[in-house]
């Protein structure tokens, strides 16, 4: 092999190596083990967060029959080297909650946690929803399905042609409502 070919091969290897992108993982680690699988173990792939609309999200489906106090950090790449927030994040999951949601935003390293005890549909069609834009309307609560999804079903409602705008609201409030734009 001549020097030009060796140089080209080395250059290609260097370029390829420098273009390799390592996937970043974010994982909540904390207590109790009933929530985080292991106590204070950042190398728990089962807890890896999923990137969704710019946020890393960890969702734990459970029937939290009693209030559960948690404390955690979000760790980068399964290690304590980079973990947020600086002080542990403490949160009380209210009794009756069905989901714990932890989010991490790389922009500003913001960590947030909230629990969902109910999901309600609120929208602009009073015929369908009984009133307009009312997240407190328990008649519009969705039911939690065995597969972990929530379902809203209504029959016997005559709708005229046109669109129906709505959001899914957690805990009968606008604090956690999706999507940011209406469906």
Short mmCIF file of C-alpha atoms in Angstrom, two decimals, residues 2-105:
data_model
loop_
_atom_site.label_atom_id
_atom_site.label_comp_id
_atom_site.label_asym_id
_atom_site.label_seq_id
_atom_site.Cartn_x
_atom_site.Cartn_y
_atom_site.Cartn_z
CA UNK A 2 1.45 3.36 -0.92
CA UNK A 3 1.69 6.31 1.48
CA UNK A 4 -1.18 8.22 -0.19
CA UNK A 5 -3.61 5.32 0.41
CA UNK A 6 -2.44 4.90 4.01
CA UNK A 7 -2.85 8.64 4.62
CA UNK A 8 -6.37 8.56 3.08
CA UNK A 9 -7.31 5.56 5.24
CA UNK A 10 -6.03 7.22 8.43
CA UNK A 11 -7.80 10.49 7.56
CA UNK A 12 -11.07 8.61 6.93
CA UNK A 13 -10.77 6.78 10.26
CA UNK A 14 -10.09 10.03 12.10
CA UNK A 15 -13.01 11.78 10.41
CA UNK A 16 -15.37 8.87 10.96
CA UNK A 17 -14.33 8.60 14.59
CA UNK A 18 -14.87 12.31 15.15
CA UNK A 19 -18.33 12.15 13.56
CA UNK A 20 -19.52 9.26 15.70
CA UNK A 21 -22.27 10.53 17.98
CA UNK A 22 -22.74 8.82 21.30
CA UNK A 23 -26.36 8.66 22.42
CA UNK A 24 -26.91 10.49 25.68
CA UNK A 25 -29.09 8.89 28.34
CA UNK A 26 -30.81 10.52 31.28
CA UNK A 27 -32.02 8.37 34.15
CA UNK A 28 -33.71 9.27 37.43
CA UNK A 29 -32.06 7.66 40.46
CA UNK A 30 -33.47 7.95 43.94
CA UNK A 31 -35.61 6.47 46.70
CA UNK A 32 -37.72 4.47 47.36
CA UNK A 33 -36.84 1.32 45.41
CA UNK A 34 -40.57 0.71 44.80
CA UNK A 35 -40.46 3.70 42.44
CA UNK A 36 -36.89 3.63 41.11
CA UNK A 37 -36.24 -0.16 40.95
CA UNK A 38 -32.99 0.26 42.93
CA UNK A 39 -32.14 2.91 45.50
CA UNK A 40 -29.80 5.64 44.25
CA UNK A 41 -28.56 3.61 41.27
CA UNK A 42 -28.06 5.73 38.14
CA UNK A 43 -27.14 2.68 36.05
CA UNK A 44 -30.71 1.34 35.86
CA UNK A 45 -31.59 1.17 32.13
CA UNK A 46 -35.22 0.32 33.00
CA UNK A 47 -35.51 3.92 34.26
CA UNK A 48 -34.00 5.59 31.17
CA UNK A 49 -35.98 8.62 30.10
CA UNK A 50 -37.52 8.93 26.64
CA UNK A 51 -37.03 12.08 24.56
CA UNK A 52 -40.46 13.54 23.72
CA UNK A 53 -41.02 17.00 22.24
CA UNK A 54 -37.72 18.32 23.57
CA UNK A 55 -38.17 16.91 27.09
CA UNK A 56 -36.75 13.75 28.57
CA UNK A 57 -39.61 11.89 30.27
CA UNK A 58 -39.82 9.07 32.82
CA UNK A 59 -43.31 7.66 33.48
CA UNK A 60 -44.09 5.16 36.22
CA UNK A 61 -47.53 3.54 36.17
CA UNK A 62 -48.59 2.35 39.60
CA UNK A 63 -51.50 2.47 41.98
CA UNK A 64 -50.10 4.69 44.69
CA UNK A 65 -52.63 3.71 47.37
CA UNK A 66 -50.97 5.88 50.00
CA UNK A 67 -48.88 9.05 49.86
CA UNK A 68 -45.37 8.18 48.68
CA UNK A 69 -42.45 10.52 49.32
CA UNK A 70 -39.67 10.37 46.74
CA UNK A 71 -36.25 11.97 46.43
CA UNK A 72 -34.14 11.79 43.26
CA UNK A 73 -31.71 13.29 40.78
CA UNK A 74 -31.61 12.90 36.98
CA UNK A 75 -28.24 11.40 36.00
CA UNK A 76 -26.53 11.71 32.63
CA UNK A 77 -25.10 8.56 31.01
CA UNK A 78 -25.81 6.27 33.98
CA UNK A 79 -23.30 8.03 36.25
CA UNK A 80 -23.19 10.57 39.07
CA UNK A 81 -20.68 12.74 37.18
CA UNK A 82 -23.49 14.96 35.86
CA UNK A 83 -26.73 14.93 37.86
CA UNK A 84 -29.58 17.44 38.31
CA UNK A 85 -30.75 19.25 40.32
CA UNK A 86 -27.83 20.18 42.57
CA UNK A 87 -29.84 19.28 45.67
CA UNK A 88 -32.10 16.24 45.57
CA UNK A 89 -35.56 16.80 44.10
CA UNK A 90 -38.18 15.89 46.70
CA UNK A 91 -41.80 15.21 45.83
CA UNK A 92 -44.85 13.67 47.51
CA UNK A 93 -46.96 11.48 45.24
CA UNK A 94 -50.55 11.89 46.48
CA UNK A 95 -52.56 8.81 47.45
CA UNK A 96 -54.73 7.65 44.57
CA UNK A 97 -52.27 8.67 41.87
CA UNK A 98 -51.98 6.40 38.85
CA UNK A 99 -48.78 7.78 37.25
CA UNK A 100 -45.62 9.52 38.32
CA UNK A 101 -44.11 11.69 35.59
CA UNK A 102 -40.57 13.09 35.83
CA UNK A 103 -39.29 15.46 33.15
CA UNK A 104 -35.84 16.85 32.42
CA UNK A 105 -35.19 19.77 30.06
#
